[in-house]
XYZ file of C-alpha atoms in Angstrom:
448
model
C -38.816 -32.614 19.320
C -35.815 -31.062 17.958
C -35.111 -27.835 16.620
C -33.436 -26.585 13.361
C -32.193 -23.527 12.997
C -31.419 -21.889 9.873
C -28.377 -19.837 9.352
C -28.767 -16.633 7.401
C -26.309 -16.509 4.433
C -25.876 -12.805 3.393
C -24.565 -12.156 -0.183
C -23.243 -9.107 -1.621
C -24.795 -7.577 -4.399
C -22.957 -8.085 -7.413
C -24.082 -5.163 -9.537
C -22.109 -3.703 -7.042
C -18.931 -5.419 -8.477
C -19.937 -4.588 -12.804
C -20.371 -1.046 -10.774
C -16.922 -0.398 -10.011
C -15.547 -2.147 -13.177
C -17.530 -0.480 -15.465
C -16.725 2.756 -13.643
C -12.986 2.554 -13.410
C -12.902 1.648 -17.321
C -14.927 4.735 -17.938
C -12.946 6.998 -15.379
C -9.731 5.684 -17.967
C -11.313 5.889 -21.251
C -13.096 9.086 -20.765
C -10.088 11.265 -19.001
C -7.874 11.783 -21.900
C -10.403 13.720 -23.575
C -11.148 15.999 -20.942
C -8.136 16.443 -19.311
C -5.617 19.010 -20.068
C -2.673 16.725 -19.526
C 0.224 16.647 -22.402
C 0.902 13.089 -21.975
C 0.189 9.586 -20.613
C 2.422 6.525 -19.854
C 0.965 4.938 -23.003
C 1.737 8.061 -25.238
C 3.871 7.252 -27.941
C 5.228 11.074 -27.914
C 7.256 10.032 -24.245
C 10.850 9.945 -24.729
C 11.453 6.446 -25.565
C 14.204 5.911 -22.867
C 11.321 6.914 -20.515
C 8.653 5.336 -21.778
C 10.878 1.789 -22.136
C 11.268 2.017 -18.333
C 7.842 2.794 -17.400
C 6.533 -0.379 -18.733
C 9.206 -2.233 -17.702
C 8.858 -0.848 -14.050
C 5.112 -1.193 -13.966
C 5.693 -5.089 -14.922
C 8.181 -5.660 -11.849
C 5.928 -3.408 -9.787
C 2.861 -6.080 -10.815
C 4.734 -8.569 -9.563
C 6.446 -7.620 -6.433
C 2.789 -6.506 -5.451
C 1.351 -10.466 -6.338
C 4.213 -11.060 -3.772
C 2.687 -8.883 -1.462
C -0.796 -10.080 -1.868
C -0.265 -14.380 -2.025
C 0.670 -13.990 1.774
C -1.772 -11.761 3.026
C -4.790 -13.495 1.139
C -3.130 -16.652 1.716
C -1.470 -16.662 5.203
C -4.521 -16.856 7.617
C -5.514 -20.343 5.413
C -2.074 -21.842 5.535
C -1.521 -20.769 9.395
C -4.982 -22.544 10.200
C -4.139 -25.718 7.597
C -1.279 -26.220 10.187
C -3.076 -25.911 13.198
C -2.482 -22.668 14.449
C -4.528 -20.928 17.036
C -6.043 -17.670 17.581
C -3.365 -16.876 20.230
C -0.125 -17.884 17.680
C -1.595 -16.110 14.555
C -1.664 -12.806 16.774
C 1.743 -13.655 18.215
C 2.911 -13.565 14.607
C 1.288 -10.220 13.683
C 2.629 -8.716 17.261
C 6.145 -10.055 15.973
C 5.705 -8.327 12.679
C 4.982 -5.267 13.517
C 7.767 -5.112 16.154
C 9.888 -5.758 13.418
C 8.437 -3.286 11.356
C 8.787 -0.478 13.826
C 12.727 -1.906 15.240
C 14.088 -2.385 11.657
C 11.647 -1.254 8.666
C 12.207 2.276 10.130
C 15.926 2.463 9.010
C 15.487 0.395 6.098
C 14.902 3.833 3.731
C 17.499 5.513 5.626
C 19.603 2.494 4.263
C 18.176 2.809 1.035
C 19.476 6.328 0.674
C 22.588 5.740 1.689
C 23.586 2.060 0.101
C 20.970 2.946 -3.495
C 18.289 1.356 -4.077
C 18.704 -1.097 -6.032
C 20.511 -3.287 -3.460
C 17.270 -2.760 -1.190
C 14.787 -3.829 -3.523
C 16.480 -6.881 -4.535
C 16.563 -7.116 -0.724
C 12.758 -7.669 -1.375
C 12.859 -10.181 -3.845
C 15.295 -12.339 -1.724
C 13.300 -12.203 1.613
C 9.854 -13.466 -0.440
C 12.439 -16.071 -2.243
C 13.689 -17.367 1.118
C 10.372 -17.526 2.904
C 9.035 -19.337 -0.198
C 11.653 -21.336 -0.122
C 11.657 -22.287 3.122
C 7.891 -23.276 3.175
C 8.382 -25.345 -0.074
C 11.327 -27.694 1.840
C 9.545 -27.578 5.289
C 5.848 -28.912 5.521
C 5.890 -26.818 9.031
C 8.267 -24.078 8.396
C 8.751 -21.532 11.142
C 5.932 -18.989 11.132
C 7.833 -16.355 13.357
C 11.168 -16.379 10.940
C 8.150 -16.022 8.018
C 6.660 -13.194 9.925
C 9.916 -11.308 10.426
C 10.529 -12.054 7.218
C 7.588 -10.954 5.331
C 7.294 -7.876 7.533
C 10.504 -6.472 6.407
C 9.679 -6.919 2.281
C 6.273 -5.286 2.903
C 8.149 -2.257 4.881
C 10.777 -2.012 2.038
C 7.235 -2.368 -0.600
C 5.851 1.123 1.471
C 9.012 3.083 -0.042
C 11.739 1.152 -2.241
C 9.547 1.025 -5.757
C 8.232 4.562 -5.277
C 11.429 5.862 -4.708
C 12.960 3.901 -7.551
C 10.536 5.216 -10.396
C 10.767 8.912 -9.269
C 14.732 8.913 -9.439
C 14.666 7.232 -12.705
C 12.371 9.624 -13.772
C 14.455 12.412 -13.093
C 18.134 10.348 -14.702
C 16.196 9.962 -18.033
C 14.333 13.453 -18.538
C 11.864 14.000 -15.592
C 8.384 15.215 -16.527
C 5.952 16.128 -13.358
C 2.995 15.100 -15.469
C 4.298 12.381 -16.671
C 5.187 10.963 -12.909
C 1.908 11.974 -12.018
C 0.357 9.250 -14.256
C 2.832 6.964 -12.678
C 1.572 7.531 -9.011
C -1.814 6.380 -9.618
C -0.854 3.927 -12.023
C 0.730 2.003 -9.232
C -2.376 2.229 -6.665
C -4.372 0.869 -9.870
C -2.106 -2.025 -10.861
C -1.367 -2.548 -6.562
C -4.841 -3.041 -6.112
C -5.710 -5.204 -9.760
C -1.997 -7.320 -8.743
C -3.637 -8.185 -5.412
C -6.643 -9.148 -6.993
C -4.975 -11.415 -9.051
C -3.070 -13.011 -6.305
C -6.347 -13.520 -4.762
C -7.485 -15.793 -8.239
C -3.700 -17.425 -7.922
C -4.021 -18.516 -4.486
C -7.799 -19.731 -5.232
C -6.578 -21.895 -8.132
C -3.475 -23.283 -6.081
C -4.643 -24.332 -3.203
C -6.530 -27.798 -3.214
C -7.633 -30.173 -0.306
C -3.635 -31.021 0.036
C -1.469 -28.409 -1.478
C 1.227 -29.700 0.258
C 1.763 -32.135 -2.758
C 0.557 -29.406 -5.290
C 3.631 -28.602 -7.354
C 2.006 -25.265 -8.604
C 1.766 -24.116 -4.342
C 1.797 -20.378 -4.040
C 4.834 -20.951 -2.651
C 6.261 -22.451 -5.604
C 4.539 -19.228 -7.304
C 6.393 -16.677 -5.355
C 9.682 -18.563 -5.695
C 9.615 -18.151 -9.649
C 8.485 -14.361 -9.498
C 10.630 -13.530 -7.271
C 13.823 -15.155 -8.913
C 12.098 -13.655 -12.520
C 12.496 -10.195 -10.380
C 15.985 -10.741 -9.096
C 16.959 -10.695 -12.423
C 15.269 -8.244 -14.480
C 16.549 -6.013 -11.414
C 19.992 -6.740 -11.660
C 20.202 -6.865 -15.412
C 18.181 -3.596 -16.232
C 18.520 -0.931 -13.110
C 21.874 1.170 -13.386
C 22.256 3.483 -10.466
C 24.059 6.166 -9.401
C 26.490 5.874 -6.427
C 24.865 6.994 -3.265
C 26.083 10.344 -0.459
C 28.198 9.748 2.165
C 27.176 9.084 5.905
C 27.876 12.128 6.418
C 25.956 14.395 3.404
C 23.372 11.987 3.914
C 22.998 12.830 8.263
C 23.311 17.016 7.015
C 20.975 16.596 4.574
C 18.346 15.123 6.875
C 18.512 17.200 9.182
C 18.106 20.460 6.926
C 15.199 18.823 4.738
C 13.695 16.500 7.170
C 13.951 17.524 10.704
C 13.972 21.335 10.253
C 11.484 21.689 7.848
C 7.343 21.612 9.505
C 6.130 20.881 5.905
C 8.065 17.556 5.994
C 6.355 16.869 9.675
C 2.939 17.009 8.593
C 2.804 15.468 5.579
C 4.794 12.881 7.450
C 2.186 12.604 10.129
C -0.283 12.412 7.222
C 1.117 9.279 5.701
C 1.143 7.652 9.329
C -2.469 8.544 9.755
C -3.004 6.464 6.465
C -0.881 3.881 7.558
C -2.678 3.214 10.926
C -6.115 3.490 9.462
C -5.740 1.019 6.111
C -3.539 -1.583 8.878
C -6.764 -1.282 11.221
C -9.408 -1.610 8.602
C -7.525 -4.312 6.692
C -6.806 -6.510 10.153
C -10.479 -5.841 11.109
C -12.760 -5.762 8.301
C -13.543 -9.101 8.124
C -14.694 -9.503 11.657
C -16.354 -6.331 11.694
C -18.719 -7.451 8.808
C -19.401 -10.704 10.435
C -20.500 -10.001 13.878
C -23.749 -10.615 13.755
C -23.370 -13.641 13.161
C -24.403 -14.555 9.354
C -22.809 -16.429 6.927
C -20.511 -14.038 4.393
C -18.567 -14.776 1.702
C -15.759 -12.684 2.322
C -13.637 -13.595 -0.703
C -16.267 -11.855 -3.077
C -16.045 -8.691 -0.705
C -12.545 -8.839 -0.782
C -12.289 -7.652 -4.402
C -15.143 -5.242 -4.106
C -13.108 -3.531 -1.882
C -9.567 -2.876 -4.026
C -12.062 -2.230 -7.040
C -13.316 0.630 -4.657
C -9.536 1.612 -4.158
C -9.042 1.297 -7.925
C -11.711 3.720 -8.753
C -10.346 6.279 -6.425
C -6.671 6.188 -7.534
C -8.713 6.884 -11.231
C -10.139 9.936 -9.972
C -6.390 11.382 -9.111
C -6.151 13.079 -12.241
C -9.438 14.144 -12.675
C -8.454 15.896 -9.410
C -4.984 17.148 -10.230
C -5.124 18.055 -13.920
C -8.426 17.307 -15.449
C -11.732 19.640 -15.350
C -12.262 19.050 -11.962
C -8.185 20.566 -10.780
C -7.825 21.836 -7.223
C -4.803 21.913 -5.161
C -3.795 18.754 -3.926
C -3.855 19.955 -0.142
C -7.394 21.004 -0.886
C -8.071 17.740 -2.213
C -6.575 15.781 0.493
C -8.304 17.970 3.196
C -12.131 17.317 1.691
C -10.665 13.130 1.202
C -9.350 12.329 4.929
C -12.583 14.391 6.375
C -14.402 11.680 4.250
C -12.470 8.889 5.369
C -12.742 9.772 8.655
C -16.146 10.508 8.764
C -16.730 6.908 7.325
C -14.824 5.077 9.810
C -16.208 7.055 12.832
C -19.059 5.882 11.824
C -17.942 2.414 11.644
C -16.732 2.432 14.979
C -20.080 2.484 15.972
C -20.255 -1.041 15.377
C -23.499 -0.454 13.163
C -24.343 -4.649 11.988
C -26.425 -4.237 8.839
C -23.879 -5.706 6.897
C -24.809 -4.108 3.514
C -23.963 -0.575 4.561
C -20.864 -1.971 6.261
C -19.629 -3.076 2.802
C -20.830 -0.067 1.588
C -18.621 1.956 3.772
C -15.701 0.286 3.740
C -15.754 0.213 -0.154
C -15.850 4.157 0.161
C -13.337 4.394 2.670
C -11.116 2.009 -0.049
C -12.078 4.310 -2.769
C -10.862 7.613 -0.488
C -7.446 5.425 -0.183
C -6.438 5.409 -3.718
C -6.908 8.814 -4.151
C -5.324 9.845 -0.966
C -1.920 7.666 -2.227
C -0.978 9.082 -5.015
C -1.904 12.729 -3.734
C 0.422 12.411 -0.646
C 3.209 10.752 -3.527
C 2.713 13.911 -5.072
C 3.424 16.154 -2.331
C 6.696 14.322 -1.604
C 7.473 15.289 -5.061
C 7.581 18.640 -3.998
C 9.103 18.723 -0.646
C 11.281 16.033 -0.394
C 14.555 15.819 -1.817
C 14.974 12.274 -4.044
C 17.708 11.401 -1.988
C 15.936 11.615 1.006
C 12.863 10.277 0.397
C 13.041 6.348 1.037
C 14.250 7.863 4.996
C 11.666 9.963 4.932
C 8.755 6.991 4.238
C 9.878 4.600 6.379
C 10.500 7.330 9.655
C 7.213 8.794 8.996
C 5.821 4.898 9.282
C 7.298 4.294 12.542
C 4.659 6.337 14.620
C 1.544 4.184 12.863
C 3.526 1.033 13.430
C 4.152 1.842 17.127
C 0.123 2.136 17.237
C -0.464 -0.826 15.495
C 1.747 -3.074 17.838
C 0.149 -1.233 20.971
C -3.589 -2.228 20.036
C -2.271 -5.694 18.874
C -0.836 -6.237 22.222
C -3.813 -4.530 23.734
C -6.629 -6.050 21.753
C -4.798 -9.430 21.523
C -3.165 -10.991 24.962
C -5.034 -8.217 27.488
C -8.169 -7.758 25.920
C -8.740 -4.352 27.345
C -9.300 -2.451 23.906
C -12.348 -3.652 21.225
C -12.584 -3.144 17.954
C -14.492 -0.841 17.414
C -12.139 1.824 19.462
C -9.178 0.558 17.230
C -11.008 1.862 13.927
C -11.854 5.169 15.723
C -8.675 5.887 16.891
C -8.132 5.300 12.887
C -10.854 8.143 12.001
C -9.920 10.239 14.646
C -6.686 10.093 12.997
C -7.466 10.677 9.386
C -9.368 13.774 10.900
C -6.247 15.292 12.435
C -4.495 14.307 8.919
C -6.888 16.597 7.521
C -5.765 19.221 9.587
C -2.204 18.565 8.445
C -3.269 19.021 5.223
C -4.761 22.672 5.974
C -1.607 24.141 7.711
C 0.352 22.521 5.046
C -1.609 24.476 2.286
C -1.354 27.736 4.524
C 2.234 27.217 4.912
C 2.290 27.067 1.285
C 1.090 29.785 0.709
C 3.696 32.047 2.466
C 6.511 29.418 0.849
C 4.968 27.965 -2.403
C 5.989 24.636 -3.577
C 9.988 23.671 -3.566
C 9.890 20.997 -6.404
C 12.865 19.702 -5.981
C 12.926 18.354 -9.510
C 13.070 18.536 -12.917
C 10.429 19.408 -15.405
């Protein structure tokens, strides 16, 4: 006599999901009228120069970040449609990374010292050739596609944040003003890769290969829409010399301990969302049940959404502390929450749970560290100082790939502590950074 057995299908709860919507409309709605701020990027009152390129640089922002988001919702599916194994999928993260660390470290160094604008349409082309190249080849290289990919997202860390705050300070810089703009970008990151996330859903069928609407055909006409806009609309200054530039960044960058821990901050951040976002998923399914990951999938940036809300509650509104304070009591709280992770606790509920508050801790802790670069970092440095404050996070990330993936001699649940553990010490960074404030307050090094 045989014997059935039942898998368990475990759904999320989807008040959960009208939670976070209904409380990121309300954290929107509700904060103009209890916040002491002058202006927002949808007051008519803005300078009209500014306000013109704030909703023309939230628009190309949208849709380099659907860029972003149709490969990593979309790659794992097309990588397996192909026949791809376990082993060749983590070849192709170990070869992003290294390309990340080898050649997305200099890439804001280049940025400072070539502008900007030649970099970020350096991002548009690489998503136009990989897209290109998948549309003419059924079986296109996945390594190139790696390489590729792994460059635009390191240029994505740093090109469009440096971008808005030096147009911000050509047409009339106001600090509250590029406030709003910091979280506005975690909000409309996180909504963009939602919406890739319904794009690659409706473009996929049983054989997208002879779907002319492919996400590949998708990314080809954004980013070709994005090569132009960028070329047509974004007038830049010419750049320093080799030589300003390399005595500059040694005066700001090296020789200043303010610029080293909120650099070693950022990694922190970088490590910990890389490990959670590589990891989640199999975390949340290892006991075995049946999950429907793409409806946790949006739970979690709706968490992050609601966070990067609460940035100007934080900052300006009723509830105004110092940002280092701020940033000290949010990477305790991340921290905490992924320490307890690591446990490798299986009730799946409160695994959602905590990963949608870790998420939520994320946006606020993005804009807040954007802020602080406002005030120590020079605008002509900044773009270096992203991408060489990166490079220590994506040294760690190719280590535990390499470990966890071809030797086997790390789990997961160590690679998400070493992720806590480092949010913790970010938290210290954040304490000496306030107390170093206080004996040298704030160098903004722009206008108001």
């Amino acid at each position: 006599m045989g014997v059935v057995i039942e898998s368990e299908v475990w759904e999320n709860n989807q008040p959960l999901s009208i939670f976070i919507f209904v409380s990121c409309l309300l954290s929107i709605v509700c904060l103009p009228q209890n916040s002491s701020r002058s202006s927002t990027v949808f007051d008519q009152s803005l300078p009209s120069s500014l306000l013109r390129f704030q909703r023309k640089f939230l628009l190309v922002f949208c849709s380099a970040s659907v860029m972003e988001g149709m490969w990593s919702v979309f790659g794992e599916y097309e990588m397996a449609y192909f026949g791809f194994n376990k082993d060749q999928m983590v070849s192709s993260l170990i070869i992003g990374s290294a390309s990340a660390l080898f050649v997305g470290t200099f890439l804001g160094m280049l940025s400072d010292l070539i502008g900007r604008k030649k970099v970020s349409l350096l991002f548009c082309i690489l998503h136009l050739f990989v897209a290109i190249l998948k549309t003419i080849f059924s079986h296109p290289s996945i390594w190139l596609a790696s390489v590729c990919l792994s460059l635009a997202t390191s240029i994505f860390l740093f090109s469009f944040e440096t971008w808005m705050v030096v147009e911000h300070d050509k047409l009339g810089h106001r600090l509250d003003s590029l406030n709003e703009m910091f979280w506005l970008m975690t909000f409309l990151e996180s909504a963009s890769l939602i919406g890739s996330q319904v794009f690659a859903n409706w473009f996929i069928s049983n054989d997208f290969e002879k779907n002319m609407l492919s996400p590949s055909t998708f990314t080809s006409l954004l980013s070709f829409i994005s090569i132009i806009f960028i070329t047509q609309e974004w007038k830049e200054s010419p750049p320093s010399t080799f030589n300003e530039y390399q005595t500059s960044f040694k005066t700001h960058i090296f020789h200043d301990k303010r610029i080293w821990l909120l650099g070693w901050a950022q990694s922190c951040v970088h490590f910990s969302v890389a490990a959670v976002w590589i990891l989640w998923a199999p975390t949340i399914v290892g006991d075995g049940r049946e999950v429907n990951l793409g409806l946790i999938y949006p739970c979690l940036l709706g968490a992050k959404m609601l966070g990067s809300t609460m940035f100007p509650w934080f900052i300006n509104g009723p509830l105004s502390i110092r940002t280092e304070d701020c940033l000290v009591y949010t990477f305790i709280t991340s921290g905490v929450i992924l320490s307890i992770v690591a446990y490798d606790y299986q009730e799946i509920g409160i695994l959602v749970g905590l990963f949608c508050l870790f998420h939520a801790s994320i946006g606020l802790i993005l804009p807040s560290l954007a802020r602080l670069r406002t005030f120590y970092v020079p605008n002509e440095l900044r773009g270096g100082m992203i991408t060489l404050s990166l490079a220590p996070a994506n040294a760690a990330i190719l280590f535990c790939l390499i470990q966890r993936g071809y030797n086997k001699s790390i789990e997961n649940s160590t690679i998400i502590a070493f992720g806590g553990i480092g949010l913790l010490s970010a938290a210290v960074c954040m304490h000496f950074l306030k107390q170093s404030g206080k004996q040298s307050p704030h160098q903004n090094f722009h206008k108001h």
